[in-house]
Short mmCIF file of C-alpha atoms in Angstrom, two decimals:
data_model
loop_
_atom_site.label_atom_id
_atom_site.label_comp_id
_atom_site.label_asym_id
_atom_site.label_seq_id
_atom_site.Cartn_x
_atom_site.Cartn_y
_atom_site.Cartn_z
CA UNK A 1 45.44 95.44 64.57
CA UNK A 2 42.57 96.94 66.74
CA UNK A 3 40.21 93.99 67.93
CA UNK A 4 36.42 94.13 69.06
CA UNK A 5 33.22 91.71 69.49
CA UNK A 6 30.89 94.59 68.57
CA UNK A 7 32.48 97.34 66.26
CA UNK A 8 36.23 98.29 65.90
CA UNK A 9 37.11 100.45 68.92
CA UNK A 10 40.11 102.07 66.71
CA UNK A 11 41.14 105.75 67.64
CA UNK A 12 38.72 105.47 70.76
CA UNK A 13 39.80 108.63 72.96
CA UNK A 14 39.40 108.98 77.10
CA UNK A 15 36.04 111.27 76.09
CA UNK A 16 34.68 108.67 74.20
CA UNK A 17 34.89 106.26 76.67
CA UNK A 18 33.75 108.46 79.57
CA UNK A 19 30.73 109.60 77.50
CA UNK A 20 30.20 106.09 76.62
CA UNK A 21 30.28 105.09 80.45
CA UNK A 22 27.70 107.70 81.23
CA UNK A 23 25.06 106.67 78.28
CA UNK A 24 25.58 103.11 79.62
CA UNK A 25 24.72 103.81 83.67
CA UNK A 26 21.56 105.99 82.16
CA UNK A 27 20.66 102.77 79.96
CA UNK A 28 21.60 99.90 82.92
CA UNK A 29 19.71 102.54 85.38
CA UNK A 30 16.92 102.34 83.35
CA UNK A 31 17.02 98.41 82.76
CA UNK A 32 17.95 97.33 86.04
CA UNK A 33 14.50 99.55 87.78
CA UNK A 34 12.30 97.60 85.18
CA UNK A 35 12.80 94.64 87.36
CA UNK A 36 11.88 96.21 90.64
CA UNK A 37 8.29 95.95 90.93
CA UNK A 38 7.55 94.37 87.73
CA UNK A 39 4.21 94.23 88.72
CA UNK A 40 2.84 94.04 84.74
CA UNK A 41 4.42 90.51 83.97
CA UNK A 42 2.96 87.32 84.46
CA UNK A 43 5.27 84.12 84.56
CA UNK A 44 3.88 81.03 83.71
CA UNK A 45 5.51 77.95 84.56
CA UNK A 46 3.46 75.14 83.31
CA UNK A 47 5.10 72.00 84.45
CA UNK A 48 4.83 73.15 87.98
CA UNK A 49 1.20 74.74 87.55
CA UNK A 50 2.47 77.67 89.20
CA UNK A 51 1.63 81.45 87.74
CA UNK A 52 3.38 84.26 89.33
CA UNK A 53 2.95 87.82 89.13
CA UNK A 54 5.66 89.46 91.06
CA UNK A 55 4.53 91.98 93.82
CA UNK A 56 5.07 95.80 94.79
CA UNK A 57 9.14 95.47 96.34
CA UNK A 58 10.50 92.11 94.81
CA UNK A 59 13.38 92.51 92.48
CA UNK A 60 13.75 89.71 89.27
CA UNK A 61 17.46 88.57 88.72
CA UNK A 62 16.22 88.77 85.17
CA UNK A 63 12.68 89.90 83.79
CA UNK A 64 13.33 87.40 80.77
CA UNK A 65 11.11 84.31 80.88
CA UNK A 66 13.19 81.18 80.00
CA UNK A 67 12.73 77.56 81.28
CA UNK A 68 16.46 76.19 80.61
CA UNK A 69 15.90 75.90 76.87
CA UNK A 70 18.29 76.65 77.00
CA UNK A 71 18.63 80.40 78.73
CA UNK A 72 18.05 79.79 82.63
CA UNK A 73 15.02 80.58 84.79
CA UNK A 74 15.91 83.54 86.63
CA UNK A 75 12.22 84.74 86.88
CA UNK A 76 12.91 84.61 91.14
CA UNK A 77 13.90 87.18 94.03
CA UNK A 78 17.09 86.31 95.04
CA UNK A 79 17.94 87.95 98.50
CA UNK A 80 21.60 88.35 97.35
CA UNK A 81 20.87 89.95 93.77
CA UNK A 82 18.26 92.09 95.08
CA UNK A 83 20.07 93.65 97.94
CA UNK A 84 22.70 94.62 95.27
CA UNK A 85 20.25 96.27 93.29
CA UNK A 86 18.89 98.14 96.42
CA UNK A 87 22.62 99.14 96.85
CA UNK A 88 22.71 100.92 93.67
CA UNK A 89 18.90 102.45 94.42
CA UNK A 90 20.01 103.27 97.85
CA UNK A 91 23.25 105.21 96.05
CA UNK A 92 20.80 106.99 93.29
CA UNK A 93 18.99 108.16 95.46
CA UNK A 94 21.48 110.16 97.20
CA UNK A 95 22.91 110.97 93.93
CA UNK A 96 19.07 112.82 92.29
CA UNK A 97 19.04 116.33 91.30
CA UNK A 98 15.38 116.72 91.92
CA UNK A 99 12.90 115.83 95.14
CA UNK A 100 11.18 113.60 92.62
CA UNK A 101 13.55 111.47 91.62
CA UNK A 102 14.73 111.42 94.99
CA UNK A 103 11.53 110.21 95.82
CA UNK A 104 11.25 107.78 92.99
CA UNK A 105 13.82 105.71 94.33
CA UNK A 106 13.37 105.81 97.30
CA UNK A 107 9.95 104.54 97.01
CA UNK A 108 11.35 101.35 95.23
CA UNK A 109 13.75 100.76 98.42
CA UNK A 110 10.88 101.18 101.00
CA UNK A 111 8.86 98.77 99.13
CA UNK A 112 11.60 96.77 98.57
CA UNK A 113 11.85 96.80 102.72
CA UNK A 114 7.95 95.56 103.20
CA UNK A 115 8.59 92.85 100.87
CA UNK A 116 11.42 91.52 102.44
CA UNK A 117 9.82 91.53 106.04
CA UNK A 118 7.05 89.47 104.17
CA UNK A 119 9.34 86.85 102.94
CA UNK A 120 11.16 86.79 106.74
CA UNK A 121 7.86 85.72 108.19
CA UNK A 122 6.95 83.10 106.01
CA UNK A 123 5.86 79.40 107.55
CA UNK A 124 6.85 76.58 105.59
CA UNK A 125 4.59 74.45 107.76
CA UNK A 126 1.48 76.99 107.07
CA UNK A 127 2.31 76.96 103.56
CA UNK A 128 2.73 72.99 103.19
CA UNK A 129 -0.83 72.86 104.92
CA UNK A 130 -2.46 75.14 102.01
CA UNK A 131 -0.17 74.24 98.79
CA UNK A 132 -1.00 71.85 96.27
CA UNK A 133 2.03 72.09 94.21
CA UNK A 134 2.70 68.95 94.29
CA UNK A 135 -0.27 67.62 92.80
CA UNK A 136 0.04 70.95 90.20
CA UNK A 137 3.10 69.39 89.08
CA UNK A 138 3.36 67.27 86.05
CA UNK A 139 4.31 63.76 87.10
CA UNK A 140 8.03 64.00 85.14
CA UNK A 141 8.81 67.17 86.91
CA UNK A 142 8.23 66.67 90.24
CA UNK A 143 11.68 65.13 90.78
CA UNK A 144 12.66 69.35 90.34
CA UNK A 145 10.56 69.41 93.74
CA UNK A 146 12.08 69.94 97.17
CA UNK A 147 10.68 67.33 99.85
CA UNK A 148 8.42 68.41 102.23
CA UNK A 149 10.03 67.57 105.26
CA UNK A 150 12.91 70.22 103.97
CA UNK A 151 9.73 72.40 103.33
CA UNK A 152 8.30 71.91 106.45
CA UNK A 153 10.92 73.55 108.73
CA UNK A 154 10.99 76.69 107.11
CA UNK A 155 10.56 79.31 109.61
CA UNK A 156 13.27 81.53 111.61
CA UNK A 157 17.19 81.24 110.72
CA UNK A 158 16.56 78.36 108.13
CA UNK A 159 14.43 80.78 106.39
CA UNK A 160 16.60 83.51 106.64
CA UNK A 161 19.11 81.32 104.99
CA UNK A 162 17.02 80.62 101.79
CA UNK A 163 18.83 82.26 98.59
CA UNK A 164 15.67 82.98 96.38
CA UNK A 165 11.75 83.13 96.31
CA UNK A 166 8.74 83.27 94.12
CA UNK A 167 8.83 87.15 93.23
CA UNK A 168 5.07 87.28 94.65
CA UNK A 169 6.07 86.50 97.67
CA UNK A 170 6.25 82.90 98.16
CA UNK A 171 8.01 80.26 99.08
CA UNK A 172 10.26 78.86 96.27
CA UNK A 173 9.40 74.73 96.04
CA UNK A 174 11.99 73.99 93.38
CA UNK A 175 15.43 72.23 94.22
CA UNK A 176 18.22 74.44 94.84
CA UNK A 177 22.08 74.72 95.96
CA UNK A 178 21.08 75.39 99.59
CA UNK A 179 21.59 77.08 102.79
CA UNK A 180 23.32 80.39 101.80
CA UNK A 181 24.09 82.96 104.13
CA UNK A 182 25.46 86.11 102.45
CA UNK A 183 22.03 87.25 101.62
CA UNK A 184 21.04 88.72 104.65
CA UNK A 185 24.76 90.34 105.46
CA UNK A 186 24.31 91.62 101.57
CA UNK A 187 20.73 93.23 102.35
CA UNK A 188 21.86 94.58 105.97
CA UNK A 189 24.59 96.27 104.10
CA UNK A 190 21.93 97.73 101.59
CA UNK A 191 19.72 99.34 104.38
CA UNK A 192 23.09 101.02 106.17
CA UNK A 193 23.21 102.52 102.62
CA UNK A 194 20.18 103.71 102.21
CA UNK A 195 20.24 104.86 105.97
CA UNK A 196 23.62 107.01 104.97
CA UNK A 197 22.08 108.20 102.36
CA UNK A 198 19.87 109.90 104.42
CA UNK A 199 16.65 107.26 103.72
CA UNK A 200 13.93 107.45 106.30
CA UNK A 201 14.81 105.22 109.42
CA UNK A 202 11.47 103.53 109.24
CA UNK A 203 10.24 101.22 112.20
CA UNK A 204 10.18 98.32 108.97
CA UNK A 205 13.60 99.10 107.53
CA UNK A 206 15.02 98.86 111.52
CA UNK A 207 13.01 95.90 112.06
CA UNK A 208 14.57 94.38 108.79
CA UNK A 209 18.14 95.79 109.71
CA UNK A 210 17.91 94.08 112.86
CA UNK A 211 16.82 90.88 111.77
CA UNK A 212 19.75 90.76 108.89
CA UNK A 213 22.73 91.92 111.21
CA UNK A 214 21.51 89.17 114.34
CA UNK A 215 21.16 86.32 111.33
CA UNK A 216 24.46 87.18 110.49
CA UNK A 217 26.10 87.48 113.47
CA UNK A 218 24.79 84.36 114.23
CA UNK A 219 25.87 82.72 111.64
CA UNK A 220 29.42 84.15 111.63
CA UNK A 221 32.12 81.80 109.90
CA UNK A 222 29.96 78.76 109.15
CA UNK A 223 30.05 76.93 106.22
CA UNK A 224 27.17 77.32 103.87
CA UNK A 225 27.07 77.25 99.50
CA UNK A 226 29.00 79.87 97.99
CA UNK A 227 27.53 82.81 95.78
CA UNK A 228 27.83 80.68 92.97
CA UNK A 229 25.22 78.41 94.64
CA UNK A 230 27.44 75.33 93.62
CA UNK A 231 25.96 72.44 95.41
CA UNK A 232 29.04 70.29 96.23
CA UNK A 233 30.77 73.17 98.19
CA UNK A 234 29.05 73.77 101.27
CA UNK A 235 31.62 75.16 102.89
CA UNK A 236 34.09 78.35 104.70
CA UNK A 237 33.60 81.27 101.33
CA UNK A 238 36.15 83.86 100.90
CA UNK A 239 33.13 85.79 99.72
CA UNK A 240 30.22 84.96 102.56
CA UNK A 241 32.96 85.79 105.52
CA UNK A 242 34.06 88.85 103.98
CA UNK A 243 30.51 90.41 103.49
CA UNK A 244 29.27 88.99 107.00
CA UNK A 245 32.48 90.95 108.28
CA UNK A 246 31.42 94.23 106.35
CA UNK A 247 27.99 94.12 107.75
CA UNK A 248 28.89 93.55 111.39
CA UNK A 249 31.63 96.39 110.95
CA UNK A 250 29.30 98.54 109.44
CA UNK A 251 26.56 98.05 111.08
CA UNK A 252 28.20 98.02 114.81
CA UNK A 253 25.91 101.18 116.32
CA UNK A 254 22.73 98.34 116.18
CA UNK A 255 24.85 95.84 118.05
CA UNK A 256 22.91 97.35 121.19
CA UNK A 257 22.99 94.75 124.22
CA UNK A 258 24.78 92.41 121.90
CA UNK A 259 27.75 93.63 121.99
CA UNK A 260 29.96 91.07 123.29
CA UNK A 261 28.53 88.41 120.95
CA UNK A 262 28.94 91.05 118.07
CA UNK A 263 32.39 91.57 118.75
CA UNK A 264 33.01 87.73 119.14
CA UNK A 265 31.19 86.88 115.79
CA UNK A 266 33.83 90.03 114.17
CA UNK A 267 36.95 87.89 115.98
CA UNK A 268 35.57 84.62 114.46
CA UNK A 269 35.34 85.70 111.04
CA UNK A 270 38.59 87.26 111.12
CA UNK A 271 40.33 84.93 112.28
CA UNK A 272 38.63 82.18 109.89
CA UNK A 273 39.67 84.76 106.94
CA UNK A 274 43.13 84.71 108.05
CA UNK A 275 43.37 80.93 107.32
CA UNK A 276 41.95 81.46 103.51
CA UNK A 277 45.40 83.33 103.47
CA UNK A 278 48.14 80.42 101.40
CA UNK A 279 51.31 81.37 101.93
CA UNK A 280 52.73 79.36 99.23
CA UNK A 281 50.90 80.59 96.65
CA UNK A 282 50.57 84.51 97.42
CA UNK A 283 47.10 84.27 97.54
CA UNK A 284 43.74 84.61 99.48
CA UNK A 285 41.68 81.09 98.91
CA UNK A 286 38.49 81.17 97.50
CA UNK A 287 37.07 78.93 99.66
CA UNK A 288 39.01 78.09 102.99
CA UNK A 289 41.47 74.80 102.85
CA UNK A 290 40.30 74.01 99.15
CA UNK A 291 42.56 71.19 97.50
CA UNK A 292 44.54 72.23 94.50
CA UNK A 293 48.44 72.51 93.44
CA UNK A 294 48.43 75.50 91.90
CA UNK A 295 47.60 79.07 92.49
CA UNK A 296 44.76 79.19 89.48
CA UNK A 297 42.77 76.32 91.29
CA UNK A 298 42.63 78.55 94.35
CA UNK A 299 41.17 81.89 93.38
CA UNK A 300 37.66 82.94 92.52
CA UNK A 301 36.54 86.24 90.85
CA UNK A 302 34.00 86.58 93.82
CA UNK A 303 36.61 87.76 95.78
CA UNK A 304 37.16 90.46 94.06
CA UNK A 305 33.06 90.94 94.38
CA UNK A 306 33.64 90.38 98.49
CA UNK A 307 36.22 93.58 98.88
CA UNK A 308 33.90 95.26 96.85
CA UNK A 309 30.60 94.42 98.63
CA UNK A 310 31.99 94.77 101.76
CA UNK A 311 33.85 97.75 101.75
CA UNK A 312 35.67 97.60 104.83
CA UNK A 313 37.77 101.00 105.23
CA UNK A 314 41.29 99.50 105.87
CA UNK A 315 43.32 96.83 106.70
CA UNK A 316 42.75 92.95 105.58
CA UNK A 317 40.28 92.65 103.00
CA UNK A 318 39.89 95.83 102.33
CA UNK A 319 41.36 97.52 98.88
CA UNK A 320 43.92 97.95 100.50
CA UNK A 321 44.90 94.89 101.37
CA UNK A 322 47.99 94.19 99.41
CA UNK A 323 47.53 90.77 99.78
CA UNK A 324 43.69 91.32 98.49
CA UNK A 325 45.48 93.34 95.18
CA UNK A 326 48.38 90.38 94.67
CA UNK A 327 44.42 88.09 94.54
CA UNK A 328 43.37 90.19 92.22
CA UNK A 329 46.64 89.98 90.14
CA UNK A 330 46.50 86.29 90.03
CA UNK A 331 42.97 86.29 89.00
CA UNK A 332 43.58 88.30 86.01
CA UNK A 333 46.51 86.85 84.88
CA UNK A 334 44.30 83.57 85.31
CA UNK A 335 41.71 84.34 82.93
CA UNK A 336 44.07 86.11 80.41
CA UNK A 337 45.46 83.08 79.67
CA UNK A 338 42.12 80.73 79.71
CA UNK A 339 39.96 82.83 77.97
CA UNK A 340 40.37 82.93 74.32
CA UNK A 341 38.78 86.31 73.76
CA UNK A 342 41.30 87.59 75.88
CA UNK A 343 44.16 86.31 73.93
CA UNK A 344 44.09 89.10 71.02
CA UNK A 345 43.55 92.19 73.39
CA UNK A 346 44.47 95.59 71.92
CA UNK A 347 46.49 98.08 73.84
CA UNK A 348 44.19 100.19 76.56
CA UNK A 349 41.83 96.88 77.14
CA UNK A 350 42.43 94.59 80.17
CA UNK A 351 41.17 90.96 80.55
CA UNK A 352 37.52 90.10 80.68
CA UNK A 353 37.30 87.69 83.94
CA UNK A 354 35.00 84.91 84.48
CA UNK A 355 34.05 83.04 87.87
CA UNK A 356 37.04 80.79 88.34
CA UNK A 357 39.13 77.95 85.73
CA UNK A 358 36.70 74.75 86.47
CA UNK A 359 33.30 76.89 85.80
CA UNK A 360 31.57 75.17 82.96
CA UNK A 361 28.08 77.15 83.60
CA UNK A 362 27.00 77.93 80.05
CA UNK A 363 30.47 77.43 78.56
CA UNK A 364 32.08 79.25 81.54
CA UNK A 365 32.69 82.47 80.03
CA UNK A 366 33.28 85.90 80.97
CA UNK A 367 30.85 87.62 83.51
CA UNK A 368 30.03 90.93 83.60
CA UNK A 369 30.07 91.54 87.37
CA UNK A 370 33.37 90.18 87.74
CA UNK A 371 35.02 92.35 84.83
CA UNK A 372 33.18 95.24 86.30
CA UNK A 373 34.20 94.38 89.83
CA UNK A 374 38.04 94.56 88.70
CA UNK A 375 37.35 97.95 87.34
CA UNK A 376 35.34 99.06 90.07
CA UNK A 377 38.14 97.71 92.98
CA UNK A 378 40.56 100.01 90.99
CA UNK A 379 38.69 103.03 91.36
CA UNK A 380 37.56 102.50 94.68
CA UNK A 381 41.44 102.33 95.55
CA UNK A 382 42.41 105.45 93.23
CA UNK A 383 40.75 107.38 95.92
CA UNK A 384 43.31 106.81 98.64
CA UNK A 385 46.21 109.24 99.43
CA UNK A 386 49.74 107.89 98.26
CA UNK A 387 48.23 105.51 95.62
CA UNK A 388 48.83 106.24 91.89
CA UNK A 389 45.89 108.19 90.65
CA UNK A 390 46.05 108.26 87.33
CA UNK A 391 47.31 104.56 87.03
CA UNK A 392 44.39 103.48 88.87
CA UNK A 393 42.45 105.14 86.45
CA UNK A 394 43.43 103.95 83.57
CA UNK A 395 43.80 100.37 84.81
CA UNK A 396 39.60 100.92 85.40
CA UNK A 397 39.16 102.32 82.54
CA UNK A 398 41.11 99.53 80.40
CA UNK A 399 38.71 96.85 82.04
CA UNK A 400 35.79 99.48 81.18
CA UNK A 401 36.91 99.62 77.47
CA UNK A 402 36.48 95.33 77.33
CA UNK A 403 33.16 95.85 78.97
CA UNK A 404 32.43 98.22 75.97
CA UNK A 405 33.82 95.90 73.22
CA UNK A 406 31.16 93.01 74.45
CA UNK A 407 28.12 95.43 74.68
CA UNK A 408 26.27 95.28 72.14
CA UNK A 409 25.05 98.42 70.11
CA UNK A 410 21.77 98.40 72.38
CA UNK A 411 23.37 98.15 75.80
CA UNK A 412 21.88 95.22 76.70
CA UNK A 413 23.89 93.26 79.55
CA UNK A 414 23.71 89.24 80.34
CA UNK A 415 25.45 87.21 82.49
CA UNK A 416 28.12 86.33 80.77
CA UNK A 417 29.95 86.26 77.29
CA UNK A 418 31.02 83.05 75.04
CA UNK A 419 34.85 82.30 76.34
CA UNK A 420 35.40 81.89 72.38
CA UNK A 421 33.27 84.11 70.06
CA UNK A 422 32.17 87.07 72.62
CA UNK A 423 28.68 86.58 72.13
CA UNK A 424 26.37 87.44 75.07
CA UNK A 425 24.92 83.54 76.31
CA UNK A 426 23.16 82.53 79.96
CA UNK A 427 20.61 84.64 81.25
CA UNK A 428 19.87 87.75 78.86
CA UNK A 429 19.31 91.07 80.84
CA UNK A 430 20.78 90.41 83.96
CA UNK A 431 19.50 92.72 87.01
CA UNK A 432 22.90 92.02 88.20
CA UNK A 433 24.82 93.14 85.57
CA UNK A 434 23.11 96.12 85.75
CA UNK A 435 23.50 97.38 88.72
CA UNK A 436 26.91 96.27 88.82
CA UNK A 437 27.70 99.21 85.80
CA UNK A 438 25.63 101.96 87.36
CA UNK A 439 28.06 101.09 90.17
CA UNK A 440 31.27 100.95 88.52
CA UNK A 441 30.55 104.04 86.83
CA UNK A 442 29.54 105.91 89.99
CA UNK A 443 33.09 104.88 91.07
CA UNK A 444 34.72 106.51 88.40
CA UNK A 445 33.56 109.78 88.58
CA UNK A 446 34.32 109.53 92.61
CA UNK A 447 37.86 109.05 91.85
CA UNK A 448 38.03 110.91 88.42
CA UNK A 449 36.14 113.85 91.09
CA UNK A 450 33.32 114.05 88.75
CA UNK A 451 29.93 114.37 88.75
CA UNK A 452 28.32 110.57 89.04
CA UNK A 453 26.31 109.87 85.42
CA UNK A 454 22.47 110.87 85.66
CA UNK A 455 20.23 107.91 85.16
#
C-alpha cells in the first residue's frame, strides 16, 4: 500500500522527484527572500503598544502575524535564523546566471550586514532612558516583560548574546530563554560565505566579522540555552560548541594578533566536545553530561543541524565522523519508532525527525529542518572519495521523498508537522524551513554533479 499526507506518491520515479526538488528550492527561494526586508508589513502588537515595521536588512523567522492563538509570534530577527538565511543568500549568489541577480542578492546580504552592526551597538541603558513600554503595556501583560535591571546592562558581550530583536531594529523587551551564543558563530560563518563567494570585503562586513569571531572566541565552551531556546537548560550544547568550533576554524586568517587565544578557545571546545562523546551508549550527547538511561534521552536532531552548520572538513564532528553518522543512526531510529506518521512508511521514504523524544512544543512533531538536515548530511558526505555514492544518494533522496509527502500542493513550509495526522501546525511559513530546502537541494545536485536548481 503506497502511503502519503498530501496525494499518493505511487509510481513516483528519480525524475519526478528531482524535478520536484528543483520547483520546490525556486518556490522556498522565493518565500524565504519575502522575509528579508519586509519593509511593506506592519506588526501590531496591541497588548504591548508596540508597532513595528521591520527595516532595510532584518530577516523575520516568519512573516505570519500570530500572537500564540494559538500559532507563535515569530514576527522577530533572530540572529541565529537570520544568519542561516544569509547562508543560503550568500550561496545564491554565487550560484546566479546573470550580474543582476547576482546583484540582487547580494544587496539583501550587505543590508543584512548594516543591520546587524545596528543591533551590535545598541544601549540598553539609552534605550531604558527613552522607552515607555512599560507604561504601553496593558496591565495583564506586563508580567511577558523583562525587568529593567536585565534591560539595563545591555551593551557589549551581553548584547551580543541576545537571540532575537524587534525586526526594526530594536531592542526586544519581551521574556525569553536567554543568553544564547551560537548566533554570532552562526552569522560569522555566514559572512566567510559570502566572502568565498566572492562578496565585497566591505569595511562593515569586516567590522561585523570581527566582532562575531572575538564574541565567540570569547565565549568558547560556556554554557548558555540551546538552539531550542529551552529555558531550564542553560548549559554545555552539542550544537553551540560545534558551530563556535566551525567559525573559529573557518575563520582562522582574522585571528590576527589573537592568535594564541584563538587557538586556545579551538583546544577548549574540542576538548569540551570530546566529553559529549558516551561511550556506553555509542553516541555524541546532546547536551554535555545530560542525565538519562538510555541512548534516546541523549540525542537531539540539532546535532545533526551542528555538522551541518559547521562544516568542518574532517575529523570529529565533521561528516565524517563515524561516531557523528552512528548519532545520526540513533536519531533516526529514535523518531521512527515515536512518531506515528513514521510508522506506515512506504519503500524509498525515510523517517521524518523531530527535535528530540521529551519535545512537547506544539505536539512535538516532525520539523522540517531536521528531516532536511538528515538529507542534507547525506549528500554533503556522498561527495567524499571511498564513500558509497549512489547509497548516499538515495538515502537523501528517501528523506527528500517524506519532505515531499508533507508539502502541501502549494509548497508552503512550517515548522513542523502533527506527530499523528501530518498536518503542517506551529509557525506557518517558516524562514527557516526555507532556507533549509534551497540548501538541501543545492547539496544534491553537488553530489548528484548537477547544476544547483535556479531560484
Amino acid at each position: 500500500m503506497c502511503f502519503s499526507f498530501f496525494g499518493s506518491l505511487c509510481g513516483m520515479t528519480d525524475a519526478d522527484l528531482r524535478a520536484w526538488i528543483d520547483d520546490q528550492a525556486r518556490h522556498s527561494a522565493a518565500a524565504m527572500e519575502r522575509a528579508i526586508s519586509a519593509t511593506q508589513l506592519v506588526r501590531r502588537r496591541e497588548a504591548f503598544g508596540q508597532v513595528v515595521v521591520p527595516a532595510p536588512g532584518s530577516v523575520l523567522a516568519s512573516p505570519v502575524i500570530a500572537d500564540w492563538d494559538p500559532e507563535p509570534d515569530y514576527f522577530f530577527h533572530w540572529v541565529r535564523d537570520s544568519a542561516i538565511v544569509m547562508r543560503t543568500v550568500a550561496a545564491l549568489m554565487q550560484d546566479a546566471e546573470s550580474e543582476a541577480e547576482r546583484h540582487r542578492w547580494r544587496r539583501h546580504f550587505e543590508n543584512f550586514v548594516r543591520f546587524s552592526l545596528t543591533l551590535c551597538g545598541l544601549d540598553g541603558a539609552a534605550f531604558l532612558g527613552s522607552s515607555r513600554h512599560r507604561q504601553a503595556t496593558r496591565r495583564g501583560y506586563r508580567k511577558f516583560l523583562r525587568h529593567d535591571a536585565e534591560l539595563r546592562r545591555l551593551a557589549g558581550d551581553r548584547l551580543l548574546g541576545e537571540p532575537r530583536f524587534n525586526p526594526d531594529g530594536t531592542i526586544d523587551v519581551l521574556r525569553w530563554s536567554r543568553p544564547q551564543y551560537d548566533g554570532p558563530a552562526l552569522r560569522a560563518l555566514a559572512c566567510l560565505h559570502y566572502l568565498a563567494a566572492d562578496g565585497p570585503p566591505s569595511e562593515e562586513l569586516l567590522r561585523l566579522l570581527r566582532l562575531d569571531l572575538e564574541f565567540t572566541r570569547r565565549h568558547a565552551d560556556r554554557r548558555c540555552i540551546g538552539p531550542w531556546e529551552e529555558a531550564g537548560q542553560n548549559a554545555h550544547h552539542y550544537y553551540v560548541a560545534v558551530v563556535q568550533l566551525g567559525a573559529l576554524l573557518h575563520g582562522g586568517a582574522w585571528a590576527d594578533d589573537a592568535a594564541d587565544e584563538w587557538y586556545a578557545a579551538e583546544d577548549r571546545l574540542r576538548a569540551g566536545l570530546e566529553q559529549h562523546w558516551s561511550q556506553q551508549h555509542g553516541v555524541y550527547m546532546a547536551i554535555r553530561d545530560a542525565p538519562g538511561s538510555s541512548t534516546d534521552d541523549l540525542v537531539d536532531a540539532a546535532q545533526l543541524l551542528a555538522v551541518l552548520d559547521a562544516d568542518l572538513p574532517a575529523g570529529p564532528h565533521s561528516v565524517q565522523d563515524a561516531r557523528v553518522q552512528a548519532t545520526q543512526a540513533a536519531i533516526e531510529r529514535l523518531f521512527a519508532r515515536e512518531l506515528p506518521i513514521n510508522h506506515a512508511l512506504p519503500p524509498g521514504q525515510a523517517p521524518a525527525l523531530g527535535r528530540s523524544r521529551d519535545d512537547r512544543y506544539f505536539g512535538g512533531g516532525a520539523w522540517y529542518p531536521t528531516t532536511l538536515a538528515a538529507a542534507g548530511l547525506c549528500y554533503r558526505l556522498a561527495r567524499y572519495p571511498g564513500q558509497d555514492r549512489a547509497a548516499l544518494l538515495r538515502r537523501g533522496d528517501a528523506f527528500m521523498a517524506t519532505v515531499r509527502a508533507l508539502t502541501p500542493a502549494d509548497g508552503a513550509l512550517s515548522e513542523q508537522v502533527d506527530r499523528e495526522t501530518g498536518a503542517q501546525t506551529s509557525a506557518r511559513h517558516l524562514t527557516w524551513s526555507y532556507a533549509a530546502f534551497v540548501s538541501t537541494a543545492r547539496l544534491r545536485a553537488q553530489a548528484a554533479g548537477a547544476k544547483p536548481p535556479r531560484p
